[in-house]
């Protein structure tokens, strides 16, 4: 496509634009009708008129040159140095005068230097300076000429909501972005450390700012239809204030003054088509012409089917959001700035090639990536952008971005997200760890799926250290884009994770080491306004060159995160040499593959149970009554030998369902063999069996992990196919869950129930105690829900470790009440429940929960054992 073809450099003239003297091919976006250049700039003016620019302007508007309409030119810290180098604009003595003046205490707040076309300079109050967006995009002459003509300016309801403080006020409109030098000098909140000392023109400021910023309040016009008041946040988490709060916070902390404002623009149809279907573009575009009633109706449907809302401004906002990310990438790729932050909305990473969804209309980052590849892919040397790393730390999986580059070897997509067996939005198995791409793109898709909420700095930084950064360095990208949702931030109620601002700073710092620092941060989700502004500030500080502050003392990787990362290591070790496969995946993955007989560990453990445990406690295996039971009960269920024929029958039967003991082994770094003398299994189950025997109870011990699949085989996907529903990861988890549930139901129906019915006297029927440990807790609760256990069960103890706590289904108040009165649910100190008020929401459905002082699952059981034991004794002593 000619539009994107980079032509030979330097063809288009040799003058150079004001802030881009070194790149003659840089598009010169100035329309000759609005700008008169000063006498010293004739050379430039000739170049503009004399030949078409080598690369036609990609944007219809300005691209960072803050040129005033009429015969004025506004100077600011962005173009001071370059214009003086190019011998354009005001003379050096004028600049010196202004610098000196601006730096002295006599400078008035909110003033700036305006240079007339004849080179004369004068100071003007800031308020007279227009917003660059308005300059570049003057409202149409005829207010009826387009659907947005009347609303191109900030709606008053947003303005009225602004803080009346002098540092904001109407500067929000009137160049209040802190772009001007005068503002940066006089603003009380500016970063004093990097402001030039009085009277001195520091070399640092001569080099100009190196971090770009894209922002426009126009993107606040996208709201739930009919909702324009300050109550927006009550209607939808993806509210307009998300971007203004970030912008204001950056401004109030002096960042904006040190950033180069990059002009936003709307994305073009042909750019959207690099990723999306034409039908999708048209679908979004036509919403601008819907009536109020249609918008409301459409939104009602879209909310339900695709988590979307639209109003009459949505299409425009989506075009700006996408165009904003493109322009930010363009500014970094062209070298105008070193890195940058696009504070945009609506977000993009859920938007798939053929449909908008999940608050996202167009996939901003995907389109910008394709744009970069088309425009800079054929360059030589440092300018070339062929390989792009997209790092997505939004708490949701970026299904749209993954799909866009599914078979692309030049785009490495790495996402860290809550997954939870595909139950967390966007759902399905697209975000599973085994989704690695197809064809040439195999291994270029890296999903790091969190099994639960509550992940924090320790978890993210461990993933960075073990997976993200090794792969990123091996890939060696030419450009890095962060899909920066801040919904994994501490305080975000949608994400329910705990990444701190310092955590985000650390991750940004690590990513900035790649691609010669060519890094663009593009806003995605993030719904707690305080969390997102603090996180954004932290990231921006790193972009501006500050060292990241340390994360909290004692930050460690949690057990579930560690397991998830290990699984990713196993899968990605096949595609990346830098990922250490500290696992058994060295060619002996299965007997078929290797031809070597393999004894799987679960088999060894089963044998151990059948031999050592069974002998020690005089336990036997349950007789298999059905065909289906045959496979499972082979060593998985152990019971008191005389369970069925003891006379009189046992008074109490303890059903203990648990996953396998924790296996500990020391594995020397860079090896795959465990040190045999330092490998052991921590099996807390014997503690329960000991106790039950001591009390004279019968025991039914159910190991739910018996049928663990033992080889990892990524699903085979043929070229071009998108992720299928129901492949490995979720099947594996679901399969195990079903198996545990079926095992318990089987035990109940065929043994416990029969045992009870064999005793006609209801008073003498054995009482049952249910104990769940680890992942087996869910099966225990399913048994309670699916069978009439109330008469038999006297106590339920659940020790779910870090797993989700199973809750009684809604709409069953009787069962809930029963469960509440008989349950004890003990949780590790660090369980996510305690961070997010989850308990209040679920109330009594969780049963009676208690918080242990211990963190590790096995230790929780051991530490709380006395409490568990006395709880059960107490329940059993109660009258029937
Ligand atoms: Zn998100």
PDB file of N, CA and C in Angstrom, residues 818-860:
ATOM      1  N   UNK A 818     -28.133 -24.095  57.545  1.00  0.00           N
ATOM      2  CA  UNK A 818     -27.625 -25.355  58.082  1.00  0.00           C
ATOM      3  C   UNK A 818     -26.098 -25.359  58.063  1.00  0.00           C
ATOM      4  N   UNK A 819     -25.548 -24.926  56.920  1.00  0.00           N
ATOM      5  CA  UNK A 819     -24.090 -24.936  56.741  1.00  0.00           C
ATOM      6  C   UNK A 819     -23.429 -23.972  57.725  1.00  0.00           C
ATOM      7  N   UNK A 820     -24.001 -22.809  57.864  1.00  0.00           N
ATOM      8  CA  UNK A 820     -23.462 -21.797  58.771  1.00  0.00           C
ATOM      9  C   UNK A 820     -23.344 -22.357  60.196  1.00  0.00           C
ATOM     10  N   UNK A 821     -24.340 -23.111  60.597  1.00  0.00           N
ATOM     11  CA  UNK A 821     -24.347 -23.619  61.963  1.00  0.00           C
ATOM     12  C   UNK A 821     -23.403 -24.789  62.201  1.00  0.00           C
ATOM     13  N   UNK A 822     -22.948 -25.414  61.135  1.00  0.00           N
ATOM     14  CA  UNK A 822     -22.120 -26.607  61.336  1.00  0.00           C
ATOM     15  C   UNK A 822     -20.722 -26.511  60.748  1.00  0.00           C
ATOM     16  N   UNK A 823     -20.375 -25.346  60.213  1.00  0.00           N
ATOM     17  CA  UNK A 823     -19.116 -25.300  59.465  1.00  0.00           C
ATOM     18  C   UNK A 823     -18.022 -24.531  60.193  1.00  0.00           C
ATOM     19  N   UNK A 824     -16.811 -24.894  59.835  1.00  0.00           N
ATOM     20  CA  UNK A 824     -15.630 -24.142  60.247  1.00  0.00           C
ATOM     21  C   UNK A 824     -14.721 -24.100  59.020  1.00  0.00           C
ATOM     22  N   UNK A 825     -14.487 -22.886  58.507  1.00  0.00           N
ATOM     23  CA  UNK A 825     -13.670 -22.730  57.303  1.00  0.00           C
ATOM     24  C   UNK A 825     -12.421 -21.961  57.700  1.00  0.00           C
ATOM     25  N   UNK A 826     -11.270 -22.610  57.623  1.00  0.00           N
ATOM     26  CA  UNK A 826     -10.038 -21.976  58.086  1.00  0.00           C
ATOM     27  C   UNK A 826      -9.177 -21.569  56.892  1.00  0.00           C
ATOM     28  N   UNK A 827      -8.808 -20.300  56.884  1.00  0.00           N
ATOM     29  CA  UNK A 827      -8.104 -19.764  55.724  1.00  0.00           C
ATOM     30  C   UNK A 827      -6.714 -19.290  56.102  1.00  0.00           C
ATOM     31  N   UNK A 828      -5.787 -19.381  55.163  1.00  0.00           N
ATOM     32  CA  UNK A 828      -4.459 -18.844  55.444  1.00  0.00           C
ATOM     33  C   UNK A 828      -4.535 -17.321  55.614  1.00  0.00           C
ATOM     34  N   UNK A 829      -3.602 -16.795  56.344  1.00  0.00           N
ATOM     35  CA  UNK A 829      -3.615 -15.371  56.657  1.00  0.00           C
ATOM     36  C   UNK A 829      -3.684 -14.519  55.393  1.00  0.00           C
ATOM     37  N   UNK A 830      -3.018 -14.984  54.337  1.00  0.00           N
ATOM     38  CA  UNK A 830      -2.898 -14.171  53.124  1.00  0.00           C
ATOM     39  C   UNK A 830      -4.001 -14.450  52.111  1.00  0.00           C
ATOM     40  N   UNK A 831      -5.073 -15.094  52.502  1.00  0.00           N
ATOM     41  CA  UNK A 831      -6.129 -15.391  51.531  1.00  0.00           C
ATOM     42  C   UNK A 831      -6.759 -14.097  50.999  1.00  0.00           C
ATOM     43  N   UNK A 832      -7.052 -14.115  49.705  1.00  0.00           N
ATOM     44  CA  UNK A 832      -7.575 -12.919  49.031  1.00  0.00           C
ATOM     45  C   UNK A 832      -8.865 -12.408  49.663  1.00  0.00           C
ATOM     46  N   UNK A 833      -9.590 -13.290  50.299  1.00  0.00           N
ATOM     47  CA  UNK A 833     -10.860 -12.901  50.911  1.00  0.00           C
ATOM     48  C   UNK A 833     -10.704 -11.686  51.820  1.00  0.00           C
ATOM     49  N   UNK A 834      -9.567 -11.618  52.493  1.00  0.00           N
ATOM     50  CA  UNK A 834      -9.403 -10.571  53.484  1.00  0.00           C
ATOM     51  C   UNK A 834      -9.014  -9.227  52.892  1.00  0.00           C
ATOM     52  N   UNK A 835      -8.761  -9.190  51.612  1.00  0.00           N
ATOM     53  CA  UNK A 835      -8.348  -7.923  51.014  1.00  0.00           C
ATOM     54  C   UNK A 835      -9.513  -7.141  50.442  1.00  0.00           C
ATOM     55  N   UNK A 836     -10.546  -7.797  50.066  1.00  0.00           N
ATOM     56  CA  UNK A 836     -11.524  -7.110  49.226  1.00  0.00           C
ATOM     57  C   UNK A 836     -12.950  -7.136  49.748  1.00  0.00           C
ATOM     58  N   UNK A 837     -13.110  -7.418  51.012  1.00  0.00           N
ATOM     59  CA  UNK A 837     -14.464  -7.405  51.550  1.00  0.00           C
ATOM     60  C   UNK A 837     -15.348  -8.422  50.869  1.00  0.00           C
ATOM     61  N   UNK A 838     -14.735  -9.431  50.286  1.00  0.00           N
ATOM     62  CA  UNK A 838     -15.475 -10.487  49.605  1.00  0.00           C
ATOM     63  C   UNK A 838     -16.452 -11.151  50.568  1.00  0.00           C
ATOM     64  N   UNK A 839     -16.011 -11.228  51.838  1.00  0.00           N
ATOM     65  CA  UNK A 839     -16.808 -11.899  52.838  1.00  0.00           C
ATOM     66  C   UNK A 839     -18.169 -11.248  52.999  1.00  0.00           C
ATOM     67  N   UNK A 840     -18.161  -9.902  52.980  1.00  0.00           N
ATOM     68  CA  UNK A 840     -19.432  -9.197  53.122  1.00  0.00           C
ATOM     69  C   UNK A 840     -20.370  -9.560  51.991  1.00  0.00           C
ATOM     70  N   UNK A 841     -19.812  -9.637  50.798  1.00  0.00           N
ATOM     71  CA  UNK A 841     -20.645  -9.900  49.631  1.00  0.00           C
ATOM     72  C   UNK A 841     -21.233 -11.312  49.697  1.00  0.00           C
ATOM     73  N   UNK A 842     -20.419 -12.275  50.102  1.00  0.00           N
ATOM     74  CA  UNK A 842     -20.886 -13.654  50.095  1.00  0.00           C
ATOM     75  C   UNK A 842     -21.593 -14.040  51.399  1.00  0.00           C
ATOM     76  N   UNK A 843     -21.321 -13.267  52.449  1.00  0.00           N
ATOM     77  CA  UNK A 843     -22.003 -13.466  53.725  1.00  0.00           C
ATOM     78  C   UNK A 843     -21.938 -14.898  54.201  1.00  0.00           C
ATOM     79  N   UNK A 844     -23.084 -15.368  54.652  1.00  0.00           N
ATOM     80  CA  UNK A 844     -23.103 -16.683  55.295  1.00  0.00           C
ATOM     81  C   UNK A 844     -22.943 -17.842  54.313  1.00  0.00           C
ATOM     82  N   UNK A 845     -22.976 -17.532  53.028  1.00  0.00           N
ATOM     83  CA  UNK A 845     -22.859 -18.629  52.065  1.00  0.00           C
ATOM     84  C   UNK A 845     -21.514 -19.333  52.183  1.00  0.00           C
ATOM     85  N   UNK A 846     -20.505 -18.626  52.703  1.00  0.00           N
ATOM     86  CA  UNK A 846     -19.174 -19.226  52.831  1.00  0.00           C
ATOM     87  C   UNK A 846     -19.047 -20.133  54.039  1.00  0.00           C
ATOM     88  N   UNK A 847     -20.013 -20.068  54.920  1.00  0.00           N
ATOM     89  CA  UNK A 847     -19.860 -20.780  56.179  1.00  0.00           C
ATOM     90  C   UNK A 847     -19.122 -19.906  57.178  1.00  0.00           C
ATOM     91  N   UNK A 848     -18.796 -20.468  58.346  1.00  0.00           N
ATOM     92  CA  UNK A 848     -18.109 -19.682  59.384  1.00  0.00           C
ATOM     93  C   UNK A 848     -16.610 -19.678  59.107  1.00  0.00           C
ATOM     94  N   UNK A 849     -16.110 -18.554  58.654  1.00  0.00           N
ATOM     95  CA  UNK A 849     -14.694 -18.502  58.284  1.00  0.00           C
ATOM     96  C   UNK A 849     -13.843 -18.006  59.449  1.00  0.00           C
ATOM     97  N   UNK A 850     -12.628 -18.503  59.488  1.00  0.00           N
ATOM     98  CA  UNK A 850     -11.649 -18.058  60.476  1.00  0.00           C
ATOM     99  C   UNK A 850     -10.317 -17.849  59.789  1.00  0.00           C
ATOM    100  N   UNK A 851      -9.549 -16.902  60.307  1.00  0.00           N
ATOM    101  CA  UNK A 851      -8.267 -16.576  59.684  1.00  0.00           C
ATOM    102  C   UNK A 851      -7.123 -17.130  60.521  1.00  0.00           C
ATOM    103  N   UNK A 852      -6.305 -17.944  59.868  1.00  0.00           N
ATOM    104  CA  UNK A 852      -5.160 -18.509  60.584  1.00  0.00           C
ATOM    105  C   UNK A 852      -3.997 -17.522  60.563  1.00  0.00           C
ATOM    106  N   UNK A 853      -3.073 -17.678  61.469  1.00  0.00           N
ATOM    107  CA  UNK A 853      -1.875 -16.836  61.426  1.00  0.00           C
ATOM    108  C   UNK A 853      -0.875 -17.385  60.417  1.00  0.00           C
ATOM    109  N   UNK A 854      -1.095 -18.602  59.979  1.00  0.00           N
ATOM    110  CA  UNK A 854      -0.166 -19.237  59.041  1.00  0.00           C
ATOM    111  C   UNK A 854      -0.523 -18.890  57.596  1.00  0.00           C
ATOM    112  N   UNK A 855       0.462 -19.022  56.729  1.00  0.00           N
ATOM    113  CA  UNK A 855       0.254 -18.708  55.327  1.00  0.00           C
ATOM    114  C   UNK A 855       0.213 -19.978  54.469  1.00  0.00           C
ATOM    115  N   UNK A 856       1.099 -20.917  54.762  1.00  0.00           N
ATOM    116  CA  UNK A 856       1.173 -22.110  53.922  1.00  0.00           C
ATOM    117  C   UNK A 856       0.074 -23.111  54.279  1.00  0.00           C
ATOM    118  N   UNK A 857      -0.459 -23.745  53.220  1.00  0.00           N
ATOM    119  CA  UNK A 857      -1.642 -24.576  53.381  1.00  0.00           C
ATOM    120  C   UNK A 857      -1.444 -25.701  54.396  1.00  0.00           C
ATOM    121  N   UNK A 858      -0.342 -26.417  54.259  1.00  0.00           N
ATOM    122  CA  UNK A 858      -0.117 -27.552  55.153  1.00  0.00           C
ATOM    123  C   UNK A 858       0.025 -27.070  56.594  1.00  0.00           C
ATOM    124  N   UNK A 859       0.730 -25.949  56.747  1.00  0.00           N
ATOM    125  CA  UNK A 859       0.936 -25.419  58.092  1.00  0.00           C
ATOM    126  C   UNK A 859      -0.373 -24.955  58.710  1.00  0.00           C
ATOM    127  N   UNK A 860      -1.267 -24.447  57.882  1.00  0.00           N
ATOM    128  CA  UNK A 860      -2.557 -24.006  58.415  1.00  0.00           C
ATOM    129  C   UNK A 860      -3.251 -25.190  59.072  1.00  0.00           C
TER     130      UNK A 860
END
